[in-house]
Amino acid sequence: EQWRDLELQLVDVQQLEARITSEHQQNYQLALADYEQAFLKTLDNTGKVDPSGQQALEVRCQKLGLRSADVDSLESRLISERKEAYNKVLDRYRREFEQVAQKKRPISRLSKLRLNRLRQSLGIHSSTAVAAIETEVIAQIEAKTAQNNSTAWSHGQAQSYSRAVPASSRQDVAVA
């Protein structure tokens, strides 16, 4: 009814409310985008938040007037995206390391330098992650090699047995 005292039409009031709501939503989205940029700066490659930046983020969130549900949703999405991207980088390094390790072991100095440059270009700074990948890949290659050697040895034993024992005796053994 106050709008009647000001001689405003209902249509004018509705338009004014819509404009204010739209401006508020735009401002909120800009504030959320501002927070997103600040949050991205505190994330490392693995998707972990730098503890020293956590308090500054909380203050920024309050100053911007952001709802905690929106912030939580945004942070979850960004962390997930960062982790997914980092896992793709680690997978690429794993594939490259597998190729090098399958060709020649021990790995040559030149290959080690190339792998180191690859790690740097991919932004892999965690020596722990690299060591885990390399240890796992080498263990898989060695297990596969051992299995192949075992299969070859067993096959060789069977051939030796068939040459050493006459065919008539082998049937008796197989039946018994």
PDB file of N, CA and C in Angstrom, residues 2-80:
ATOM      1  N   GLN A   2       2.076   1.145   0.424  1.00  0.00           N
ATOM      2  CA  GLN A   2       2.937   2.322   0.418  1.00  0.00           C
ATOM      3  C   GLN A   2       3.165   2.826  -0.996  1.00  0.00           C
ATOM      4  N   TRP A   3       3.192   1.901  -1.935  1.00  0.00           N
ATOM      5  CA  TRP A   3       3.409   2.300  -3.320  1.00  0.00           C
ATOM      6  C   TRP A   3       2.242   3.132  -3.845  1.00  0.00           C
ATOM      7  N   ARG A   4       1.035   2.942  -3.242  1.00  0.00           N
ATOM      8  CA  ARG A   4      -0.131   3.744  -3.646  1.00  0.00           C
ATOM      9  C   ARG A   4       0.028   5.186  -3.168  1.00  0.00           C
ATOM     10  N   ASP A   5       0.629   5.310  -1.978  1.00  0.00           N
ATOM     11  CA  ASP A   5       0.868   6.657  -1.460  1.00  0.00           C
ATOM     12  C   ASP A   5       1.854   7.415  -2.351  1.00  0.00           C
ATOM     13  N   LEU A   6       2.745   6.693  -2.998  1.00  0.00           N
ATOM     14  CA  LEU A   6       3.725   7.315  -3.878  1.00  0.00           C
ATOM     15  C   LEU A   6       3.201   7.468  -5.303  1.00  0.00           C
ATOM     16  N   GLU A   7       1.953   7.076  -5.503  1.00  0.00           N
ATOM     17  CA  GLU A   7       1.278   7.148  -6.801  1.00  0.00           C
ATOM     18  C   GLU A   7       1.974   6.287  -7.850  1.00  0.00           C
ATOM     19  N   LEU A   8       2.393   5.098  -7.437  1.00  0.00           N
ATOM     20  CA  LEU A   8       2.989   4.159  -8.365  1.00  0.00           C
ATOM     21  C   LEU A   8       1.952   3.154  -8.818  1.00  0.00           C
ATOM     22  N   GLN A   9       2.063   2.740 -10.013  1.00  0.00           N
ATOM     23  CA  GLN A   9       1.184   1.716 -10.549  1.00  0.00           C
ATOM     24  C   GLN A   9       1.747   0.345 -10.163  1.00  0.00           C
ATOM     25  N   LEU A  10       0.894  -0.637 -10.085  1.00  0.00           N
ATOM     26  CA  LEU A  10       1.309  -2.000  -9.773  1.00  0.00           C
ATOM     27  C   LEU A  10       2.336  -2.492 -10.795  1.00  0.00           C
ATOM     28  N   VAL A  11       2.142  -2.155 -12.033  1.00  0.00           N
ATOM     29  CA  VAL A  11       3.070  -2.558 -13.088  1.00  0.00           C
ATOM     30  C   VAL A  11       4.448  -1.944 -12.830  1.00  0.00           C
ATOM     31  N   ASP A  12       4.484  -0.698 -12.411  1.00  0.00           N
ATOM     32  CA  ASP A  12       5.757  -0.040 -12.106  1.00  0.00           C
ATOM     33  C   ASP A  12       6.468  -0.739 -10.950  1.00  0.00           C
ATOM     34  N   VAL A  13       5.723  -1.111  -9.940  1.00  0.00           N
ATOM     35  CA  VAL A  13       6.282  -1.782  -8.772  1.00  0.00           C
ATOM     36  C   VAL A  13       6.842  -3.144  -9.178  1.00  0.00           C
ATOM     37  N   GLN A  14       6.120  -3.879  -9.976  1.00  0.00           N
ATOM     38  CA  GLN A  14       6.571  -5.201 -10.414  1.00  0.00           C
ATOM     39  C   GLN A  14       7.831  -5.095 -11.261  1.00  0.00           C
ATOM     40  N   GLN A  15       7.891  -4.098 -12.130  1.00  0.00           N
ATOM     41  CA  GLN A  15       9.083  -3.901 -12.960  1.00  0.00           C
ATOM     42  C   GLN A  15      10.286  -3.523 -12.096  1.00  0.00           C
ATOM     43  N   LEU A  16      10.048  -2.673 -11.138  1.00  0.00           N
ATOM     44  CA  LEU A  16      11.114  -2.256 -10.236  1.00  0.00           C
ATOM     45  C   LEU A  16      11.630  -3.435  -9.409  1.00  0.00           C
ATOM     46  N   GLU A  17      10.723  -4.259  -8.901  1.00  0.00           N
ATOM     47  CA  GLU A  17      11.114  -5.460  -8.144  1.00  0.00           C
ATOM     48  C   GLU A  17      11.923  -6.412  -9.025  1.00  0.00           C
ATOM     49  N   ALA A  18      11.481  -6.591 -10.258  1.00  0.00           N
ATOM     50  CA  ALA A  18      12.188  -7.495 -11.175  1.00  0.00           C
ATOM     51  C   ALA A  18      13.601  -6.980 -11.456  1.00  0.00           C
ATOM     52  N   ARG A  19      13.727  -5.659 -11.655  1.00  0.00           N
ATOM     53  CA  ARG A  19      15.038  -5.079 -11.935  1.00  0.00           C
ATOM     54  C   ARG A  19      15.963  -5.222 -10.725  1.00  0.00           C
ATOM     55  N   ILE A  20      15.450  -4.973  -9.558  1.00  0.00           N
ATOM     56  CA  ILE A  20      16.259  -5.101  -8.336  1.00  0.00           C
ATOM     57  C   ILE A  20      16.674  -6.551  -8.123  1.00  0.00           C
ATOM     58  N   THR A  21      15.752  -7.465  -8.328  1.00  0.00           N
ATOM     59  CA  THR A  21      16.054  -8.890  -8.170  1.00  0.00           C
ATOM     60  C   THR A  21      17.115  -9.319  -9.177  1.00  0.00           C
ATOM     61  N   SER A  22      16.974  -8.884 -10.408  1.00  0.00           N
ATOM     62  CA  SER A  22      17.946  -9.226 -11.441  1.00  0.00           C
ATOM     63  C   SER A  22      19.327  -8.673 -11.105  1.00  0.00           C
ATOM     64  N   GLU A  23      19.394  -7.433 -10.673  1.00  0.00           N
ATOM     65  CA  GLU A  23      20.675  -6.827 -10.303  1.00  0.00           C
ATOM     66  C   GLU A  23      21.297  -7.560  -9.116  1.00  0.00           C
ATOM     67  N   HIS A  24      20.465  -7.929  -8.166  1.00  0.00           N
ATOM     68  CA  HIS A  24      20.964  -8.662  -7.001  1.00  0.00           C
ATOM     69  C   HIS A  24      21.531 -10.014  -7.432  1.00  0.00           C
ATOM     70  N   GLN A  25      20.829 -10.711  -8.317  1.00  0.00           N
ATOM     71  CA  GLN A  25      21.304 -12.010  -8.792  1.00  0.00           C
ATOM     72  C   GLN A  25      22.614 -11.865  -9.562  1.00  0.00           C
ATOM     73  N   GLN A  26      22.722 -10.830 -10.385  1.00  0.00           N
ATOM     74  CA  GLN A  26      23.955 -10.595 -11.134  1.00  0.00           C
ATOM     75  C   GLN A  26      25.120 -10.306 -10.174  1.00  0.00           C
ATOM     76  N   ASN A  27      24.867  -9.475  -9.196  1.00  0.00           N
ATOM     77  CA  ASN A  27      25.900  -9.155  -8.210  1.00  0.00           C
ATOM     78  C   ASN A  27      26.320 -10.398  -7.425  1.00  0.00           C
ATOM     79  N   TYR A  28      25.356 -11.232  -7.091  1.00  0.00           N
ATOM     80  CA  TYR A  28      25.656 -12.464  -6.350  1.00  0.00           C
ATOM     81  C   TYR A  28      26.515 -13.395  -7.208  1.00  0.00           C
ATOM     82  N   GLN A  29      26.172 -13.514  -8.483  1.00  0.00           N
ATOM     83  CA  GLN A  29      26.949 -14.368  -9.387  1.00  0.00           C
ATOM     84  C   GLN A  29      28.379 -13.833  -9.545  1.00  0.00           C
ATOM     85  N   LEU A  30      28.527 -12.512  -9.610  1.00  0.00           N
ATOM     86  CA  LEU A  30      29.863 -11.918  -9.682  1.00  0.00           C
ATOM     87  C   LEU A  30      30.656 -12.203  -8.406  1.00  0.00           C
ATOM     88  N   ALA A  31      29.996 -12.114  -7.263  1.00  0.00           N
ATOM     89  CA  ALA A  31      30.655 -12.412  -5.986  1.00  0.00           C
ATOM     90  C   ALA A  31      31.066 -13.879  -5.932  1.00  0.00           C
ATOM     91  N   LEU A  32      30.213 -14.751  -6.420  1.00  0.00           N
ATOM     92  CA  LEU A  32      30.518 -16.180  -6.449  1.00  0.00           C
ATOM     93  C   LEU A  32      31.700 -16.457  -7.386  1.00  0.00           C
ATOM     94  N   ALA A  33      31.732 -15.776  -8.521  1.00  0.00           N
ATOM     95  CA  ALA A  33      32.849 -15.929  -9.459  1.00  0.00           C
ATOM     96  C   ALA A  33      34.148 -15.425  -8.832  1.00  0.00           C
ATOM     97  N   ASP A  34      34.066 -14.333  -8.084  1.00  0.00           N
ATOM     98  CA  ASP A  34      35.230 -13.793  -7.380  1.00  0.00           C
ATOM     99  C   ASP A  34      35.750 -14.816  -6.373  1.00  0.00           C
ATOM    100  N   TYR A  35      34.849 -15.420  -5.628  1.00  0.00           N
ATOM    101  CA  TYR A  35      35.239 -16.431  -4.641  1.00  0.00           C
ATOM    102  C   TYR A  35      35.853 -17.649  -5.349  1.00  0.00           C
ATOM    103  N   GLU A  36      35.282 -18.024  -6.478  1.00  0.00           N
ATOM    104  CA  GLU A  36      35.804 -19.173  -7.230  1.00  0.00           C
ATOM    105  C   GLU A  36      37.269 -18.950  -7.608  1.00  0.00           C
ATOM    106  N   GLN A  37      37.590 -17.765  -8.099  1.00  0.00           N
ATOM    107  CA  GLN A  37      38.973 -17.462  -8.471  1.00  0.00           C
ATOM    108  C   GLN A  37      39.900 -17.527  -7.259  1.00  0.00           C
ATOM    109  N   ALA A  38      39.445 -16.976  -6.154  1.00  0.00           N
ATOM    110  CA  ALA A  38      40.254 -17.015  -4.933  1.00  0.00           C
ATOM    111  C   ALA A  38      40.444 -18.458  -4.459  1.00  0.00           C
ATOM    112  N   PHE A  39      39.403 -19.246  -4.539  1.00  0.00           N
ATOM    113  CA  PHE A  39      39.481 -20.638  -4.097  1.00  0.00           C
ATOM    114  C   PHE A  39      40.441 -21.433  -4.973  1.00  0.00           C
ATOM    115  N   LEU A  40      40.377 -21.215  -6.284  1.00  0.00           N
ATOM    116  CA  LEU A  40      41.261 -21.929  -7.207  1.00  0.00           C
ATOM    117  C   LEU A  40      42.732 -21.646  -6.903  1.00  0.00           C
ATOM    118  N   LYS A  41      43.015 -20.445  -6.453  1.00  0.00           N
ATOM    119  CA  LYS A  41      44.399 -20.093  -6.117  1.00  0.00           C
ATOM    120  C   LYS A  41      44.901 -20.841  -4.891  1.00  0.00           C
ATOM    121  N   THR A  42      43.998 -21.288  -4.031  1.00  0.00           N
ATOM    122  CA  THR A  42      44.419 -22.002  -2.820  1.00  0.00           C
ATOM    123  C   THR A  42      44.511 -23.505  -3.027  1.00  0.00           C
ATOM    124  N   LEU A  43      44.023 -24.009  -4.170  1.00  0.00           N
ATOM    125  CA  LEU A  43      44.068 -25.445  -4.442  1.00  0.00           C
ATOM    126  C   LEU A  43      45.411 -25.839  -5.033  1.00  0.00           C
ATOM    127  N   ASP A  44      45.946 -26.970  -4.581  1.00  0.00           N
ATOM    128  CA  ASP A  44      47.133 -27.490  -5.232  1.00  0.00           C
ATOM    129  C   ASP A  44      46.693 -28.429  -6.359  1.00  0.00           C
ATOM    130  N   ASN A  45      47.657 -29.037  -7.029  1.00  0.00           N
ATOM    131  CA  ASN A  45      47.330 -29.908  -8.165  1.00  0.00           C
ATOM    132  C   ASN A  45      46.479 -31.108  -7.787  1.00  0.00           C
ATOM    133  N   THR A  46      46.588 -31.550  -6.554  1.00  0.00           N
ATOM    134  CA  THR A  46      45.872 -32.750  -6.137  1.00  0.00           C
ATOM    135  C   THR A  46      44.462 -32.464  -5.650  1.00  0.00           C
ATOM    136  N   GLY A  47      44.095 -31.184  -5.577  1.00  0.00           N
ATOM    137  CA  GLY A  47      42.753 -30.828  -5.123  1.00  0.00           C
ATOM    138  C   GLY A  47      42.676 -30.564  -3.628  1.00  0.00           C
ATOM    139  N   LYS A  48      43.822 -30.349  -3.006  1.00  0.00           N
ATOM    140  CA  LYS A  48      43.839 -30.044  -1.568  1.00  0.00           C
ATOM    141  C   LYS A  48      43.960 -28.541  -1.372  1.00  0.00           C
ATOM    142  N   VAL A  49      43.240 -28.040  -0.366  1.00  0.00           N
ATOM    143  CA  VAL A  49      43.259 -26.616  -0.067  1.00  0.00           C
ATOM    144  C   VAL A  49      44.465 -26.295   0.802  1.00  0.00           C
ATOM    145  N   ASP A  50      45.178 -25.243   0.427  1.00  0.00           N
ATOM    146  CA  ASP A  50      46.305 -24.778   1.218  1.00  0.00           C
ATOM    147  C   ASP A  50      45.768 -24.279   2.559  1.00  0.00           C
ATOM    148  N   PRO A  51      46.182 -24.890   3.680  1.00  0.00           N
ATOM    149  CA  PRO A  51      45.646 -24.496   4.987  1.00  0.00           C
ATOM    150  C   PRO A  51      45.840 -23.012   5.313  1.00  0.00           C
ATOM    151  N   SER A  52      46.933 -22.429   4.819  1.00  0.00           N
ATOM    152  CA  SER A  52      47.180 -21.017   5.131  1.00  0.00           C
ATOM    153  C   SER A  52      46.158 -20.103   4.462  1.00  0.00           C
ATOM    154  N   GLY A  53      45.566 -20.550   3.374  1.00  0.00           N
ATOM    155  CA  GLY A  53      44.580 -19.735   2.679  1.00  0.00           C
ATOM    156  C   GLY A  53      43.154 -19.972   3.129  1.00  0.00           C
ATOM    157  N   GLN A  54      42.941 -20.976   3.941  1.00  0.00           N
ATOM    158  CA  GLN A  54      41.580 -21.339   4.354  1.00  0.00           C
ATOM    159  C   GLN A  54      40.893 -20.220   5.130  1.00  0.00           C
ATOM    160  N   GLN A  55      41.581 -19.621   6.051  1.00  0.00           N
ATOM    161  CA  GLN A  55      40.972 -18.560   6.857  1.00  0.00           C
ATOM    162  C   GLN A  55      40.645 -17.344   5.988  1.00  0.00           C
ATOM    163  N   ALA A  56      41.530 -16.997   5.079  1.00  0.00           N
ATOM    164  CA  ALA A  56      41.274 -15.868   4.182  1.00  0.00           C
ATOM    165  C   ALA A  56      40.048 -16.139   3.313  1.00  0.00           C
ATOM    166  N   LEU A  57      39.872 -17.378   2.901  1.00  0.00           N
ATOM    167  CA  LEU A  57      38.692 -17.735   2.114  1.00  0.00           C
ATOM    168  C   LEU A  57      37.410 -17.558   2.923  1.00  0.00           C
ATOM    169  N   GLU A  58      37.460 -17.976   4.166  1.00  0.00           N
ATOM    170  CA  GLU A  58      36.273 -17.843   5.019  1.00  0.00           C
ATOM    171  C   GLU A  58      35.890 -16.373   5.211  1.00  0.00           C
ATOM    172  N   VAL A  59      36.883 -15.525   5.406  1.00  0.00           N
ATOM    173  CA  VAL A  59      36.631 -14.092   5.558  1.00  0.00           C
ATOM    174  C   VAL A  59      36.054 -13.520   4.260  1.00  0.00           C
ATOM    175  N   ARG A  60      36.638 -13.909   3.153  1.00  0.00           N
ATOM    176  CA  ARG A  60      36.168 -13.427   1.849  1.00  0.00           C
ATOM    177  C   ARG A  60      34.728 -13.845   1.605  1.00  0.00           C
ATOM    178  N   CYS A  61      34.411 -15.078   1.959  1.00  0.00           N
ATOM    179  CA  CYS A  61      33.052 -15.599   1.795  1.00  0.00           C
ATOM    180  C   CYS A  61      32.054 -14.752   2.587  1.00  0.00           C
ATOM    181  N   GLN A  62      32.405 -14.436   3.806  1.00  0.00           N
ATOM    182  CA  GLN A  62      31.521 -13.615   4.651  1.00  0.00           C
ATOM    183  C   GLN A  62      31.365 -12.207   4.089  1.00  0.00           C
ATOM    184  N   LYS A  63      32.474 -11.612   3.641  1.00  0.00           N
ATOM    185  CA  LYS A  63      32.416 -10.255   3.088  1.00  0.00           C
ATOM    186  C   LYS A  63      31.556 -10.194   1.830  1.00  0.00           C
ATOM    187  N   LEU A  64      31.627 -11.257   1.045  1.00  0.00           N
ATOM    188  CA  LEU A  64      30.859 -11.290  -0.198  1.00  0.00           C
ATOM    189  C   LEU A  64      29.390 -11.651   0.037  1.00  0.00           C
ATOM    190  N   GLY A  65      29.069 -12.121   1.237  1.00  0.00           N
ATOM    191  CA  GLY A  65      27.688 -12.475   1.562  1.00  0.00           C
ATOM    192  C   GLY A  65      27.195 -13.718   0.856  1.00  0.00           C
ATOM    193  N   LEU A  66      28.077 -14.683   0.692  1.00  0.00           N
ATOM    194  CA  LEU A  66      27.716 -15.913  -0.018  1.00  0.00           C
ATOM    195  C   LEU A  66      27.066 -16.922   0.922  1.00  0.00           C
ATOM    196  N   ARG A  67      26.121 -17.656   0.389  1.00  0.00           N
ATOM    197  CA  ARG A  67      25.452 -18.705   1.164  1.00  0.00           C
ATOM    198  C   ARG A  67      26.381 -19.915   1.259  1.00  0.00           C
ATOM    199  N   SER A  68      26.417 -20.530   2.424  1.00  0.00           N
ATOM    200  CA  SER A  68      27.324 -21.659   2.637  1.00  0.00           C
ATOM    201  C   SER A  68      26.998 -22.827   1.704  1.00  0.00           C
ATOM    202  N   ALA A  69      25.738 -23.027   1.393  1.00  0.00           N
ATOM    203  CA  ALA A  69      25.372 -24.115   0.482  1.00  0.00           C
ATOM    204  C   ALA A  69      25.967 -23.884  -0.907  1.00  0.00           C
ATOM    205  N   ASP A  70      25.948 -22.640  -1.363  1.00  0.00           N
ATOM    206  CA  ASP A  70      26.525 -22.316  -2.669  1.00  0.00           C
ATOM    207  C   ASP A  70      28.041 -22.490  -2.649  1.00  0.00           C
ATOM    208  N   VAL A  71      28.658 -22.054  -1.568  1.00  0.00           N
ATOM    209  CA  VAL A  71      30.110 -22.172  -1.433  1.00  0.00           C
ATOM    210  C   VAL A  71      30.513 -23.644  -1.373  1.00  0.00           C
ATOM    211  N   ASP A  72      29.805 -24.435  -0.586  1.00  0.00           N
ATOM    212  CA  ASP A  72      30.117 -25.864  -0.475  1.00  0.00           C
ATOM    213  C   ASP A  72      29.989 -26.559  -1.823  1.00  0.00           C
ATOM    214  N   SER A  73      28.935 -26.247  -2.544  1.00  0.00           N
ATOM    215  CA  SER A  73      28.718 -26.841  -3.866  1.00  0.00           C
ATOM    216  C   SER A  73      29.834 -26.444  -4.829  1.00  0.00           C
ATOM    217  N   LEU A  74      30.194 -25.180  -4.826  1.00  0.00           N
ATOM    218  CA  LEU A  74      31.256 -24.682  -5.695  1.00  0.00           C
ATOM    219  C   LEU A  74      32.589 -25.338  -5.364  1.00  0.00           C
ATOM    220  N   GLU A  75      32.924 -25.385  -4.093  1.00  0.00           N
ATOM    221  CA  GLU A  75      34.188 -25.983  -3.673  1.00  0.00           C
ATOM    222  C   GLU A  75      34.248 -27.462  -4.032  1.00  0.00           C
ATOM    223  N   SER A  76      33.169 -28.180  -3.819  1.00  0.00           N
ATOM    224  CA  SER A  76      33.139 -29.611  -4.155  1.00  0.00           C
ATOM    225  C   SER A  76      33.375 -29.829  -5.641  1.00  0.00           C
ATOM    226  N   ARG A  77      32.728 -29.022  -6.452  1.00  0.00           N
ATOM    227  CA  ARG A  77      32.884 -29.147  -7.905  1.00  0.00           C
ATOM    228  C   ARG A  77      34.321 -28.853  -8.317  1.00  0.00           C
ATOM    229  N   LEU A  78      34.889 -27.790  -7.795  1.00  0.00           N
ATOM    230  CA  LEU A  78      36.252 -27.406  -8.165  1.00  0.00           C
ATOM    231  C   LEU A  78      37.287 -28.424  -7.695  1.00  0.00           C
ATOM    232  N   ILE A  79      37.100 -28.938  -6.493  1.00  0.00           N
ATOM    233  CA  ILE A  79      38.016 -29.965  -5.982  1.00  0.00           C
ATOM    234  C   ILE A  79      37.929 -31.215  -6.848  1.00  0.00           C
ATOM    235  N   SER A  80      36.726 -31.611  -7.181  1.00  0.00           N
ATOM    236  CA  SER A  80      36.522 -32.790  -8.021  1.00  0.00           C
ATOM    237  C   SER A  80      37.175 -32.606  -9.397  1.00  0.00           C
TER     238      SER A  80
END
